[in-house]
Structures are given as structure tokens and as C-alpha cells.
Coordinates of C-alpha atoms and ligand atoms in Angstrom, one line a residue:
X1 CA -7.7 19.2 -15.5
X2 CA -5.1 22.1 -16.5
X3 CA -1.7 20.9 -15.9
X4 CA 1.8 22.4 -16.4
X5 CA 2.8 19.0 -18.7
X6 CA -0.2 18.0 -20.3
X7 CA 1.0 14.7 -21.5
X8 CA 1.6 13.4 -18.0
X9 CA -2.5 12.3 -18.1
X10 CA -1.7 9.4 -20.4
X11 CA -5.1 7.8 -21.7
X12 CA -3.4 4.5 -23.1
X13 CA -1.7 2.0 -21.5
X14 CA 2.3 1.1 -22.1
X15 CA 3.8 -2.0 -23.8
X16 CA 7.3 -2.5 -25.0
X17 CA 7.7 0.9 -24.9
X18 CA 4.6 2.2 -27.0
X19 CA 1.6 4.0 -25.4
X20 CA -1.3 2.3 -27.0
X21 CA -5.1 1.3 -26.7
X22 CA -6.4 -2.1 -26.2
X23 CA -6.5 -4.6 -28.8
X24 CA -10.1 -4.0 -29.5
X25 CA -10.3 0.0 -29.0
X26 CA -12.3 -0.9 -25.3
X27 CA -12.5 1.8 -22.8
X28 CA -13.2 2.9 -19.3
X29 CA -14.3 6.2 -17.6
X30 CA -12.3 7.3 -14.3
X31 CA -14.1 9.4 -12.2
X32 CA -13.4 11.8 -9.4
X33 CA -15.1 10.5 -6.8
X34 CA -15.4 13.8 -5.4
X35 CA -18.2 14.7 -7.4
X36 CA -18.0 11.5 -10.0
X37 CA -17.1 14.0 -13.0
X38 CA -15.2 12.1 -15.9
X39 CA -11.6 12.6 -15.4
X40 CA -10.5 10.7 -18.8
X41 CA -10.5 7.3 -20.2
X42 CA -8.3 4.3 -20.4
X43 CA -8.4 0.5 -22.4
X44 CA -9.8 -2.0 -21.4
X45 CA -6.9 -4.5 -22.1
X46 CA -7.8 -7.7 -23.6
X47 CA -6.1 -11.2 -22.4
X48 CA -4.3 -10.5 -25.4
X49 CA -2.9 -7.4 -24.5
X50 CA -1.9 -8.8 -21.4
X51 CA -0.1 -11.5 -22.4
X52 CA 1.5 -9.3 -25.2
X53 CA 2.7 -7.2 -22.5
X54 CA 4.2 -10.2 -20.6
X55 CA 6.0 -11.5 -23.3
X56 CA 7.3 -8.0 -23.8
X57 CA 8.5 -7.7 -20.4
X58 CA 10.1 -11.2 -21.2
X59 CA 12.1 -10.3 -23.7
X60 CA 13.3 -7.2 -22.0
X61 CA 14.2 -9.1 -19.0
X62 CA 17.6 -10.8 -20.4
X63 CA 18.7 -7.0 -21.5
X64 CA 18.1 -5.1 -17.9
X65 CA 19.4 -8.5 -15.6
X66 CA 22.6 -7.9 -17.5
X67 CA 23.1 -4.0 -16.6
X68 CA 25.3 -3.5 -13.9
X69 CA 24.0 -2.5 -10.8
X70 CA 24.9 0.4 -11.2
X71 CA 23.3 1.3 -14.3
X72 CA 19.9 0.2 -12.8
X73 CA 20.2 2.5 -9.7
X74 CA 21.2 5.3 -12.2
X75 CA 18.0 4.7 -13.9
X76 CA 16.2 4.4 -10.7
X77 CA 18.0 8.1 -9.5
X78 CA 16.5 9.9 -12.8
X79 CA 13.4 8.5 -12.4
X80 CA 13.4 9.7 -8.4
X81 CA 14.6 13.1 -10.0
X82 CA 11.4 13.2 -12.7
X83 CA 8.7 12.1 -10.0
X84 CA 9.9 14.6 -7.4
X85 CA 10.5 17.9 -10.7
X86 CA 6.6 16.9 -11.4
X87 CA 5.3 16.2 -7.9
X88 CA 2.6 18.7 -8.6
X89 CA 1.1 17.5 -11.1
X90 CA 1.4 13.7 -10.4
X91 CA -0.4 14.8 -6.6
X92 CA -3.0 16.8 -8.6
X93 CA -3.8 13.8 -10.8
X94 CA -4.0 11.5 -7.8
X95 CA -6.2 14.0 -6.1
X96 CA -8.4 14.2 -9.0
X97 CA -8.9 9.9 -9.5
X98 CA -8.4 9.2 -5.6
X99 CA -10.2 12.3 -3.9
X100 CA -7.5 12.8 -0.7
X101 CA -6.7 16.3 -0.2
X102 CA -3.9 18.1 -2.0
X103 CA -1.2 18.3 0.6
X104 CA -1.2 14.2 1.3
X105 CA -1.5 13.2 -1.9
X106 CA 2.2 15.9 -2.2
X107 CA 2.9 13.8 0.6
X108 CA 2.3 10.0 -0.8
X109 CA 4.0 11.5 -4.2
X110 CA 7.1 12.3 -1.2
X111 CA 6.2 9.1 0.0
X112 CA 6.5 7.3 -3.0
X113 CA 9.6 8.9 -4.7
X114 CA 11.7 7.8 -1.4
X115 CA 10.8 4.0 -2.4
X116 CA 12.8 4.8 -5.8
X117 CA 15.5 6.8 -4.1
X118 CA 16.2 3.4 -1.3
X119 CA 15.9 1.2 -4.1
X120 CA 18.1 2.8 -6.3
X121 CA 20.5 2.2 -3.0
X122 CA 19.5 -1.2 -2.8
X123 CA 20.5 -2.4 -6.1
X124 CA 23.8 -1.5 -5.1
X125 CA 24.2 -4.2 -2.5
X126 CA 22.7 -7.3 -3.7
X127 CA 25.6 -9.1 -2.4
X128 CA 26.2 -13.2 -2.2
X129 CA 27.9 -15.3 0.0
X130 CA 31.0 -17.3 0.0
X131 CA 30.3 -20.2 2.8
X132 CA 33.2 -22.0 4.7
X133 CA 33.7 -25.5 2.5
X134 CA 33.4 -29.1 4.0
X135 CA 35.8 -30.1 0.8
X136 CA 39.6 -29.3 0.4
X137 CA 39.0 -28.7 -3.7
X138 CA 35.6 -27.2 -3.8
X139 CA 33.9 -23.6 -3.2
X140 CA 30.6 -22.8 -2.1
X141 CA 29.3 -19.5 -2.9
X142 CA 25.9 -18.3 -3.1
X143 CA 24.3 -15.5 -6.0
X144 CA 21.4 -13.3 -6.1
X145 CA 19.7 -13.1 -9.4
X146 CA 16.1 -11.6 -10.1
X147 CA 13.2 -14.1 -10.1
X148 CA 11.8 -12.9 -13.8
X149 CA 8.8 -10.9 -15.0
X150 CA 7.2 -9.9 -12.1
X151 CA 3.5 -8.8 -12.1
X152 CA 2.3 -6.2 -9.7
X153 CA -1.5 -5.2 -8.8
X154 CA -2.2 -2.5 -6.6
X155 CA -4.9 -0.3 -5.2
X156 CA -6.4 2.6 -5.2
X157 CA -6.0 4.1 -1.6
X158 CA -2.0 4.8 -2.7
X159 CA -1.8 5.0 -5.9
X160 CA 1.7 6.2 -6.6
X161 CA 2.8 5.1 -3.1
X162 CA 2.2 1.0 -4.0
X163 CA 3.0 0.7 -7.5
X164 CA 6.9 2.6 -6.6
X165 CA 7.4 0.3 -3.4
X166 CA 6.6 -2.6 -5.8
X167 CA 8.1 -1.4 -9.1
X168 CA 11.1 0.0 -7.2
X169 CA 12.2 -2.8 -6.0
X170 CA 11.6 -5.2 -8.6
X171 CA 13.6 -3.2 -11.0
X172 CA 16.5 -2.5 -8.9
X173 CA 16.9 -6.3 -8.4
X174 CA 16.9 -6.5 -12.1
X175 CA 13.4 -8.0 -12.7
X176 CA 11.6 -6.6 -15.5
X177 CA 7.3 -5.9 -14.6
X178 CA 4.2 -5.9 -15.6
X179 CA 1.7 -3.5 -13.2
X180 CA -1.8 -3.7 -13.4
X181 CA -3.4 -0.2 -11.0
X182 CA -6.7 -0.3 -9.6
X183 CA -9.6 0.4 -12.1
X184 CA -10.6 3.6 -9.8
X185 CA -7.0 5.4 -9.5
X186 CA -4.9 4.0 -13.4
X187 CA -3.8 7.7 -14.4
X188 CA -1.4 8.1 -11.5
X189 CA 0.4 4.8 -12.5
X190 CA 0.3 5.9 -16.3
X191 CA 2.2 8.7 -15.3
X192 CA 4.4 7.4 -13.3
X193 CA 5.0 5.0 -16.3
X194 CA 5.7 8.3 -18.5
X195 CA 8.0 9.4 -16.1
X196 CA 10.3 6.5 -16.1
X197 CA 9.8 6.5 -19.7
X198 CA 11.7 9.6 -19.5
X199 CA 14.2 8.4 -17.1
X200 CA 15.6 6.0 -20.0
X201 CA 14.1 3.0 -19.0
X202 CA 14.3 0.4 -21.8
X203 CA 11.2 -0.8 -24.0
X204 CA 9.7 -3.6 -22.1
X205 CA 11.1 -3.0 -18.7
X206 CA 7.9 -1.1 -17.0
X207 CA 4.8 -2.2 -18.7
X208 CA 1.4 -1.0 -17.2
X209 CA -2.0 -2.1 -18.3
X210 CA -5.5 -1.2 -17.2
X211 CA -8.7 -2.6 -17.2
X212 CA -11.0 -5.3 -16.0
X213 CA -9.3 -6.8 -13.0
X214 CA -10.6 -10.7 -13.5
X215 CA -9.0 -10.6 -17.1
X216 CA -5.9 -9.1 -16.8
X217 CA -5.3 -10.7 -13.5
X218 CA -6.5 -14.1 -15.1
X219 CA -3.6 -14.1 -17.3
X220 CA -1.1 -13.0 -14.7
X221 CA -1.7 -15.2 -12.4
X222 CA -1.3 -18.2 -15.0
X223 CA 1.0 -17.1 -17.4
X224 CA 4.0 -19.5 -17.7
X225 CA 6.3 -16.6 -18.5
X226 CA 5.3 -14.8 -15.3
X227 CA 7.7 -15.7 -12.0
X228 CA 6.6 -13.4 -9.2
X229 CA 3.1 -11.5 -8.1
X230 CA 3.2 -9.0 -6.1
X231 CA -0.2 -7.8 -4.7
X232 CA -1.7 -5.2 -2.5
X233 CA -5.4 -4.9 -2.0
X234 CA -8.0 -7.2 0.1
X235 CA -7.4 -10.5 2.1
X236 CA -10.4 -12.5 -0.4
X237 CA -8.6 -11.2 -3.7
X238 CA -5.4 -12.0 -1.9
X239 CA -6.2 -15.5 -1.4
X240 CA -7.9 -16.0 -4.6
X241 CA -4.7 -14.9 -6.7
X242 CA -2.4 -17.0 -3.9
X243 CA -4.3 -20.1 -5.1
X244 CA -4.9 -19.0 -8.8
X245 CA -0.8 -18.5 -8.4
X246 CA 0.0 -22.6 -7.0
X247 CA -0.9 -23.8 -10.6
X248 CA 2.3 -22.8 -11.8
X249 CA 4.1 -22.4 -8.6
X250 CA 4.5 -18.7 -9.2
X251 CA 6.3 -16.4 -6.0
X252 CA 3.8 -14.2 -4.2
X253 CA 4.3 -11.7 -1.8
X254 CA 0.6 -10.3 -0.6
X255 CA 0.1 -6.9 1.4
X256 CA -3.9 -7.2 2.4
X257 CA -6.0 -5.8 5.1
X258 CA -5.7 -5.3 8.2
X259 CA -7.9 -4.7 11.8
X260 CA -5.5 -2.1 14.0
X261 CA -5.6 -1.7 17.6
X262 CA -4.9 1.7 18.6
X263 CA -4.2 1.1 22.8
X264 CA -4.0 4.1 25.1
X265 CA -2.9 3.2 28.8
X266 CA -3.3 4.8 31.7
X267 CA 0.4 6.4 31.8
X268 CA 0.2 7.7 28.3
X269 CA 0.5 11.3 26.9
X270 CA -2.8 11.9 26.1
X271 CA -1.9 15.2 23.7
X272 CA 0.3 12.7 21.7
X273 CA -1.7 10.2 21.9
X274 CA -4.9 12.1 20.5
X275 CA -2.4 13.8 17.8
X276 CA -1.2 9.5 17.2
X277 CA -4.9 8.5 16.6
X278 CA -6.1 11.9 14.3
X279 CA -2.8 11.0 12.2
X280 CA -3.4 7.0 12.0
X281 CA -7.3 7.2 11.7
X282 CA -8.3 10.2 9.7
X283 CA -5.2 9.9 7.3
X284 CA -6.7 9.4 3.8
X285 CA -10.3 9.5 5.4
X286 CA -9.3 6.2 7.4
X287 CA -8.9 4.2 4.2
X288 CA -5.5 2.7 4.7
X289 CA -4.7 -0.4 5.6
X290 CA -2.7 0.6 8.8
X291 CA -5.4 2.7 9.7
X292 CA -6.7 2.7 13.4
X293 CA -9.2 0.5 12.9
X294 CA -10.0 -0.4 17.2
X295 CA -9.0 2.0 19.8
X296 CA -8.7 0.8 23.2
X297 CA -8.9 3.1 26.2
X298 CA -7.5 2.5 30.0
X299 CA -10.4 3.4 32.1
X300 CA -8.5 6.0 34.5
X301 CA -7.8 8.3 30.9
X302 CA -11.1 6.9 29.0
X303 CA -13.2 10.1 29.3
X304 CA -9.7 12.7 29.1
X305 CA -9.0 11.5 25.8
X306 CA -12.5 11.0 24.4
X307 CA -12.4 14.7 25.9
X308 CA -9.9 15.3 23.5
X309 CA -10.4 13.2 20.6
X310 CA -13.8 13.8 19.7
X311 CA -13.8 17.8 19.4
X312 CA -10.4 17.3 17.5
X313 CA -12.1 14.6 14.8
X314 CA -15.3 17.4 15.2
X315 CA -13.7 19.8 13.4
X316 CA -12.3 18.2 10.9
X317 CA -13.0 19.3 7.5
X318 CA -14.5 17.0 4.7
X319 CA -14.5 18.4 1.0
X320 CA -13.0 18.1 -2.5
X321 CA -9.3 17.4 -2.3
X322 CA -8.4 20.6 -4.5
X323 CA -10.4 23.2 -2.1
X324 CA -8.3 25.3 0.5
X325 CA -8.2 23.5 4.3
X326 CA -9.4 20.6 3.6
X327 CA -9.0 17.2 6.1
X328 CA -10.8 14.6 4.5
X329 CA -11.8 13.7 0.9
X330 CA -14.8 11.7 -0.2
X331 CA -14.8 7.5 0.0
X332 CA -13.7 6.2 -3.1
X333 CA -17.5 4.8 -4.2
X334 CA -20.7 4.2 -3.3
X335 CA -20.8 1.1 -1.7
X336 CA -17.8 2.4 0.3
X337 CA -20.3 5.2 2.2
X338 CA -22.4 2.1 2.5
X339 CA -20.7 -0.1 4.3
X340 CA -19.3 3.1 6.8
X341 CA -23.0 3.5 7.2
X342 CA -23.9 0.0 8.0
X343 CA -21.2 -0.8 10.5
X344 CA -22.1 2.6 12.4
X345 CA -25.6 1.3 12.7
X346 CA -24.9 -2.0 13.7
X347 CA -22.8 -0.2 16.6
X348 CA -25.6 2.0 17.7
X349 CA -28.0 -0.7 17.8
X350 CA -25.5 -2.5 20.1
X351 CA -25.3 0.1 22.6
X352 CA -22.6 2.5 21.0
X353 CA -22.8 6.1 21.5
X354 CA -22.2 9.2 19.3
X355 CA -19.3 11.7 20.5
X356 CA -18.5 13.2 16.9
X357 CA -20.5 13.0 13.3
X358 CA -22.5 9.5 13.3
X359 CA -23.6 9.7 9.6
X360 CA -23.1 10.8 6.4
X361 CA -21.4 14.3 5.9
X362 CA -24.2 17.0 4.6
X363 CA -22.2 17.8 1.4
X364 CA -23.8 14.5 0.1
X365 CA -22.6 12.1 -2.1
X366 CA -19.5 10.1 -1.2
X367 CA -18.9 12.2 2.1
X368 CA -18.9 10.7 5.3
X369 CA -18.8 12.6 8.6
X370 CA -15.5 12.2 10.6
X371 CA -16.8 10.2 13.5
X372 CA -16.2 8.8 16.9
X373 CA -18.6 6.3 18.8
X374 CA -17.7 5.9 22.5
X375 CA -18.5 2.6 24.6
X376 CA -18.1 0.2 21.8
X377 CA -17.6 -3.3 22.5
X378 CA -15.2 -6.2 20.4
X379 CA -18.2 -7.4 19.5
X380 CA -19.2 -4.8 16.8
X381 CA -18.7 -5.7 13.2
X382 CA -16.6 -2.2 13.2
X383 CA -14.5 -4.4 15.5
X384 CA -14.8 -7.2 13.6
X385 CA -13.7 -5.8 10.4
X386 CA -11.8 -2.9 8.3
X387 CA -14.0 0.5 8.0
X388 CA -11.6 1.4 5.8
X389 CA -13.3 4.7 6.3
X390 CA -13.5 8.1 9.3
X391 CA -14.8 6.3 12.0
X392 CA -12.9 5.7 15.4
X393 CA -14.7 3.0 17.8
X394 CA -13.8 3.5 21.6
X395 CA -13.2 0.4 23.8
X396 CA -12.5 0.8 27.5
X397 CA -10.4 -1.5 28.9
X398 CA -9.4 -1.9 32.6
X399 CA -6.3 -4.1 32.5
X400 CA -3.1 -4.1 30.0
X401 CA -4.2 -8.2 29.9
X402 CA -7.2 -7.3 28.6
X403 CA -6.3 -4.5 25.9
X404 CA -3.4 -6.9 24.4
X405 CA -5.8 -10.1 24.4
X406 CA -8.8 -8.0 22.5
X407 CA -5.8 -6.6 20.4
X408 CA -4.6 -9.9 19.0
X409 CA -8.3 -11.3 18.8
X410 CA -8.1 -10.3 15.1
X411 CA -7.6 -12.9 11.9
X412 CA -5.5 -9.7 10.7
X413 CA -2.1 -8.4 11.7
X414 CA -0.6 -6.0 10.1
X415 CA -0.2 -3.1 12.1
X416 CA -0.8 -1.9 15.8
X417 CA -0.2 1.2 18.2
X418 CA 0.2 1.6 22.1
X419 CA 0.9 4.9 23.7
X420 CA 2.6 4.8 27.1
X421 CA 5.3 6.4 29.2
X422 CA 6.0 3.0 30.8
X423 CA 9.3 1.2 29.0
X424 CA 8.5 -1.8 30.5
X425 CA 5.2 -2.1 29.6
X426 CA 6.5 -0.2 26.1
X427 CA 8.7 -3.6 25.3
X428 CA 6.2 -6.1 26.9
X429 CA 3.0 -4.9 24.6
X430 CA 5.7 -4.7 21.7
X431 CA 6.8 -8.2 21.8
X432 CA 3.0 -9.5 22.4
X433 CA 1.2 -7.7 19.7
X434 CA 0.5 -10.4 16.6
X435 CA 0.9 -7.8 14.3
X436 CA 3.9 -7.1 11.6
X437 CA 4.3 -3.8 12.5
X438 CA 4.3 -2.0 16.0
X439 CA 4.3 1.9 17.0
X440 CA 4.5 2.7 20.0
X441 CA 3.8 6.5 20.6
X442 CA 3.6 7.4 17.2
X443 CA 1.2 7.0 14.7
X444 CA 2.7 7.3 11.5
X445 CA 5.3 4.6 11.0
X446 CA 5.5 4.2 7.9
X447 CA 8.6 5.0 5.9
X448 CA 11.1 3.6 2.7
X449 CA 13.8 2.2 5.4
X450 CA 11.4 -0.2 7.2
X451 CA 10.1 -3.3 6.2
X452 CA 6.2 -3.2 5.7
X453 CA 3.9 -6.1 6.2
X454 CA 1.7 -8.3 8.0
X455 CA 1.3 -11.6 9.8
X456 CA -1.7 -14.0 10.3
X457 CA -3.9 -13.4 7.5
X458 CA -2.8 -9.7 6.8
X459 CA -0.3 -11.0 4.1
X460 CA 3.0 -13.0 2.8
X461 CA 6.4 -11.2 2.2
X462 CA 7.9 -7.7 2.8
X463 CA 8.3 -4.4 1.2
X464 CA 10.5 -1.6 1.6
X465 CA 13.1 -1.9 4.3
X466 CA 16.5 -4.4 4.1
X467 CA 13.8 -7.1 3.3
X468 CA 11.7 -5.5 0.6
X469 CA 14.6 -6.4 -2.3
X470 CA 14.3 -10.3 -1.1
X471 CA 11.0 -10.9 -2.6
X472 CA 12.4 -10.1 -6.5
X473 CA 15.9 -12.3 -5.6
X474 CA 16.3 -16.1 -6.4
X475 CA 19.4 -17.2 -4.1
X476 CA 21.5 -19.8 -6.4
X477 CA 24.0 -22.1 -4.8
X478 CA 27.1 -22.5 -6.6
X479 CA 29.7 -25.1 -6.1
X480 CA 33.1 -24.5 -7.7
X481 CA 35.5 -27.7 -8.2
X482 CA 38.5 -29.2 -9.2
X483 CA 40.8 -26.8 -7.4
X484 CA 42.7 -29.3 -5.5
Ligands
LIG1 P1 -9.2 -5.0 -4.0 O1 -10.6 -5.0 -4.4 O2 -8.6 -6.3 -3.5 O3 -8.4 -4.4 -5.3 C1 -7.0 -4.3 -5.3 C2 -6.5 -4.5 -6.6 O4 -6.7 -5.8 -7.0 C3 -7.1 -3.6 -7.7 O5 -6.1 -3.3 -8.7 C4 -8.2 -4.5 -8.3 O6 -8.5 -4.2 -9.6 C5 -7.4 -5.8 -8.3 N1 -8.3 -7.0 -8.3 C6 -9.5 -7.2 -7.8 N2 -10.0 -8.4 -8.1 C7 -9.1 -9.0 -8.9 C8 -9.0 -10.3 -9.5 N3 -10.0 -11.2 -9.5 N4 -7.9 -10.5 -10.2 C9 -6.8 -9.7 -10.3 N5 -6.9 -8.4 -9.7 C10 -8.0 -8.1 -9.0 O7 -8.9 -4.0 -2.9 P2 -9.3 -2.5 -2.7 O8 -10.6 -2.4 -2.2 O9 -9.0 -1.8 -4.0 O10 -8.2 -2.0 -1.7 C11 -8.5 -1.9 -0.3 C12 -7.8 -3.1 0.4 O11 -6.4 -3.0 0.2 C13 -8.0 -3.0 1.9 O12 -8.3 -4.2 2.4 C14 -6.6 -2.5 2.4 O13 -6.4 -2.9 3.7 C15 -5.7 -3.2 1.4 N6 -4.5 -2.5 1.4 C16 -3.4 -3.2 2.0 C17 -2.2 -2.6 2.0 C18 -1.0 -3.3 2.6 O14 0.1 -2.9 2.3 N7 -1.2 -4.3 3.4 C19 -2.0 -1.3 1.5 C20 -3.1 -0.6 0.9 C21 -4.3 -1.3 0.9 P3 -9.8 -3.3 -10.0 O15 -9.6 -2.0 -9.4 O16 -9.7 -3.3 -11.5 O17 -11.0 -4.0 -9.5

């Protein structure tokens, strides 16, 4: 990969300040899944190496808790500065690791550098309390202080994107980290690590360590001298870490899957609301977790906007991320194509009909065609579960009764869409939907000033927004007496 800074594709992973290899000299091989070409190696860190890099972000922690507030969002600001001066060659790693096409991984690298830019706002106003006393000669005040060491694991669908919204705020609230990336995507966090390496950031502060996620995330999830995890990624590893995490009563905040209803009503736009699903489904070849996983029709617009919608996802354009024009990228693996392929099939069998693609792309490999299926029912295990690929289901509904009521039949709920002209209704299906995030008419909601999460079994906690700062924050009482 020719870049303009070469040594932003680290190969070794960063502890107490030193780029190094694993304790034994283990590897891995990243490939672009594009065409599953070697794009470099990283260690394989050893429990030792992860708790070395723990204790090192220990010891670090009593330095950077003490730095003003100030001094933290000034490092946060130069680090914003570095990510957005290299943005090309961060989005070209990512595309090379990840596969998305060129201009949205620009766009996550965008996407990401705002998370720094709020939370080097935010770590301005980490404010207490002072409460009205029940005693003549004491105060009552309550403080904000960081929780500790706080590990972070994300995944590989937004690489940059979920280790800033993490690291961001954890570091603005003066907690110091430990950051494990997914095994598929590791080069975009190493450089990102570089880059705040740059910045200033003390030894120890921002350690990140690849390699074999059972080991590493063994010791995280036990290690007495870690406070906080903070994880993206599925509900089953979700729950597994929640539960490896009670042993030592560690704080979790968990961001998993999710199962989106995309409703279209009778009264919507229909051009918007075609634009709101290409954006929400087909956005990083439908593998986000906000996707558009379910999208219900009204019957009186049902065959206008498949009308629409399917020649629109038709001509999409699957390829390698790098090449001119391109819509979609490949899946991240094997087994990913797989599953795409098995939930299509179980639809067909079950009555579902093909209105765009249906199978896997041409171009071979890890390409799947951008698809749409018309009269699907809840019933399908498409419906049932994340695709986490391009496929759209169509579900026609008669009543709005009906679309909310399939809606919340989910076990997830993390975010949901309705398009309607109707305020009424507008406010009625926002305050129903079981789901931690709503948009109605739009399908990109995303952004650093709201909070992001999920309810039911979608996840625990909040990031980004006012909220995203709480889940690095102990709140300490304090009682002040004897001033009678
Ligand atoms: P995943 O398999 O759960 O992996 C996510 C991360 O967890 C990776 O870093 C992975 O490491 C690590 N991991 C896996 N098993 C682990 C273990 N036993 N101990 C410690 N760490 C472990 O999920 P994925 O397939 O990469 O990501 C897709 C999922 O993430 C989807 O369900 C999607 O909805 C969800 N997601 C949610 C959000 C959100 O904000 N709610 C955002 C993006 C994605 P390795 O790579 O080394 O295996």
C-alpha cells in the first residue's frame, strides 16, 4: 500500500509508549477482504502482554486524572487536528483491512474525528453538584472523577469510528485505556494510536493490543486493575464479557446488535423515503448495526416504492473499495457471504420473491449482490435476525397497529425508522418504538452530539451525546463539616 506517511501502517502494537511485538514474537496476517491479499502483520499478544499493558495504563492513570481539563481537551484538539491532516491515508488503510468504498470510509474517518472534537468539549464540563443541606454545619457536594483503566473492544464494521467514540471519551474524562480492535480491521486503530502518539499523549495513556480475542479479552475482563469495559460487537460476546465482567464487579457499557424496522406509511414521501432506506441499508454493504434490517410497507404505497427501491438498489455497484464509483464493498469473510446466502434461501423457500440481485455478486469471492426480496413475512430468519449484509426484506402491512407491533417483536432495540408526513402519527410511532434510537424521515441519524445506544437486548450504556462521558465518571458524594 503506497502511502504519503509510511509509518502510519504500524505492525506492532503500543504499550507504555513503545511500539513493540508480542512477548513471544507471534503474529497474524490481515487481509483485504477484497481479494484476501496480505495487507501486513500484527502480534499476537500474549496474557502477558495484556496485562503488561494494563498495568501500564495503571500507572499512567494517576498522571493524566491530575491534568486539568483543560490540558486533556488540548490533547484531545491535536489529536482531532492529526486524524483529520491524515484523513487520506487513515480512510485508505481502513479501505484496504475493512473493504468499504473510499469515500465512506473518508466519511467514518469525518465521522470519527468529530467524536474527538465533542469530547475534547466535553472534558470541559464535567461539572458536580452542590445539593441544598438538611444540616446547618454541613455541605453536600457531589464530584466526578474517572472510573480507572478502562478497556475497550471494538469491531471491525467501523474501525476508526468505535475505537474514537470509546477512546474519546474515556480520555476526556481522565480515564486512562486499554483497546483491543477486531482481529479483521487492527491497522486502522494502530494508527490512530500513532496519531495520538503524536498529539503528545503521555506513555501509558492509549495502549492498543491485537490478537487473539479469547486471550486478551480473558485478561481484560478479569483483571483487578481494570474498572470499566466498554464493548461493541455481538449480543453472545456481549453477554459473555457482561458475565465474565460480575467476577470483579467491573462497569460495562455494551453497544451489540440490533434488528431495524424500516416503516413506510401510506402518507410518506416515497422519494425520501427510498433515498432513507438506500442510505440506512446499503451503507457499508448493510453491515452496521443500525442498518435496516426489516422494512415494512403500507399497502396503498407497497408496489410505488418497491417501484422505486428495487431499480435504485439494482444499480448499485459492488467492487474493491479503491476502484472509481463504487457502492458496495465485499463482506468482511467467508462465512459472512454465507450466512447472506442462507437467510435469502430460507426466504425464497418461504414464499419471498426476488425484485433486485438474489445471490452472490458475479465478481466472486466475498461479493454479494445488492438485493431486495418482496412479500416477506416476520417469520423469515432475515426477520428474525441481523443480515448484517445488502439485502432489504419487504413486509406489507395494512394497519399502523400492525407495522409498530411487528416492529417491536424484536429481542433487539437499538435503532428504528418511519417515514410519514403525518405529525401525529410522526410522535405516536416515536414514543412506541422499543428501540434506543428513532428517525423519522431520515435515515442517517447518526452523529457525535447524540447519544447512541440500545434497549432490550441491543446493549447497556450510552456513547456520544451529553450521556456518552457518564459511562467513564464515578459520582462521589462529599460531605463537608464542622462549619457551624
Ligand atoms: P464480534 O464477533 O462480537 O467481535 C467484536 C469484537 O469483540 C472484536 O474485537 C472481537 O475480536 C472481539 N471478541 C470476540 N470474541 C471475544 C471474546 N471471547 N473476548 C473478548 N473479545 C472478543 O462482532 P463482529 O462480528 O466483529 O461485529 C458485528 C456485530 O457488532 C454486529 O452484531 C453489530 O450489530 C455489532 N455492532 C454494534 C454496534 C453498536 O454500536 N451497537 C456498532 C457496530 C457493530 P476478534 O476480532 O479478535 O475476534
Amino acid at each position: 500500500m503506497k502511502l504519503a506517511d509510511a509509518a502510519l501502517l504500524r505492525q506492532k502494537v503500543l504499550i507504555a509508549g513503545h511500539w513493540q511485538d508480542a512477548a513471544d514474537g507471534a503474529r497474524m496476517t490481515v487481509r483485504n477482504p477484497a481479494s484476501d491479499a496480505p495487507v501486513g502483520h500484527v502480534p499476537r499478544c500474549t496474557e502477558e502482554d495484556t496485562a503488561g499493558a494494563v498495568e501500564a495504563a495503571h500507572k499512567a492513570f494517576a498522571g493524566w486524572r491530575t491534568q486539568t481539563a483543560k490540558a486533556r481537551a488540548q490533547f484531545l484538539r491535536r489529536w482531532f487536528d492529526l486524524v483529520l491532516l491524515h484523513r487520506e491515508e487513515l480512510a485508505r488503510i481502513m479501505v484496504s483491512e475493512q473493504g468499504k468504498p473510499l469515500a465512506e470510509a473518508r466519511g467514518e474517518i469525518d465521522y470519527a474525528a468529530s467524536f474527538i472534537d465533542w469530547f475534547a468539549g466535553e472534558a470541559r464540563r464535567i461539572n458536580g453538584e452542590v445539593m441544598a443541606s438538611p444540616w446547618a454545619d454541613r455541605r453536600l457536594f457531589t464530584l466526578r472523577q474517572p472510573v480507572g483503566v478502562a478497556a475497550l473492544i471494538t469491531p471491525w464494521n467501523f474501525p476508526a469510528a468505535m475505537l474514537a467514540r470509546k477512546a474519546a471519551a474515556a480520555l476526556a474524562a481522565g480515564c486512562t485505556v486499554v483497546a483491543k480492535p477486531a482481529s479483521q480491521t487492527p491497522f486502522t486503530a494502530l494508527a490512530l494510536a500513532e496519531l495520538a502518539q503524536r498529539a503528545g499523549l503521555p506513555a501509558g495513556v492509549l495502549n492498543v493490543i491485537t490478537g487473539e480475542a479469547a486471550t486478551i479479552g480473558g485478561v481484560l475482563t478479569t483483571h483487578p486493575l481494570v474498572s470499566k469495559l466498554s464493548f461493541t460487537g455481538s449480543t453472545d460476546v456481549g453477554k459473555y464479557l457482561l458475565a465474565r465482567c460480575a467476577g470483579s464487579l467491573k462497569r460495562v457499557s455494551l453497544e451489540l446488535g440490533g434488528n431495524a424496522p424500516f416503516i413506510v406509511f401510506d402518507d410518506a414521501d416515497l422519494d425520501a423515503a427510498v433515498a432513507g432506506a438506500l442510505a440506512s441499508k446499503f451503507r457499508n454493504g448493510g453491515q452496521t448495526c443500525v442498518c435496516a434490517n426489516r422494512v415494512f410497507v403500507q399497502a396503498g404505497v407497497y408496489d410505488a416504492f418497491a417501484g422505486k427501491f428495487a431499480p435504485a438498489v439494482a444499480r448499485l455497484n459492488a467492487g474493491e473499495g479503491l476502484a472509481p464509483g463504487v457502492d458496495i464493498g465485499p463482506m468482511i469473510s467467508d462465512s459472512a457471504v454465507s450466512r447472506i446466502e442462507s437467510q435469502v434461501a430460507d426466504a425464497l423457500a418461504r414464499g419471498a420473491t426476488v425484485l433486485a440481485g438474489g445471490a452472490r455478486h458475479p465478481r466472486g469471492g466475498r461479493f454479494f449482490q445488492p438485493t431486495v426480496l418482496g412479500d416477506c413475512t416476520p417469520a423469515m430468519a432475515l426477520c428474525r435476525s441481523e443480515t448484517f449484509g445488502p439485502v432489504a426484506p419487504l413486509i406489507r402491512f395494512e394497519r399502523e397497529a400492525d407495522a409498530l407491533a411487528m416492529a417491536n417483536d424484536s429481542e433487539y432495540g437499538l435503532a428504528a425508522y418511519a417515514y410519514t408526513r403525518d405529525l401525529a402519527r410522526a410522535w405516536r410511532v416515536a414514543e412506541t418504538l422499543e428501540y434506543g434510537m428513532v428517525g423519522i424521515n431520515t435515515g442517517l441519524m447518526s452523529t457525535a452530539e447524540a447519544s447512541f445506544g440500545g434497549m432490550k437486548q441491543s446493549g447497556l450504556g450510552r456513547e456520544g451525546g451529553l450521556y456518552g462521558i457518564d459511562e467513564y465518571l464515578e459520582t462521589k458524594s462529599l460531605a463537608l463539616g464542622g462549619l457551624a
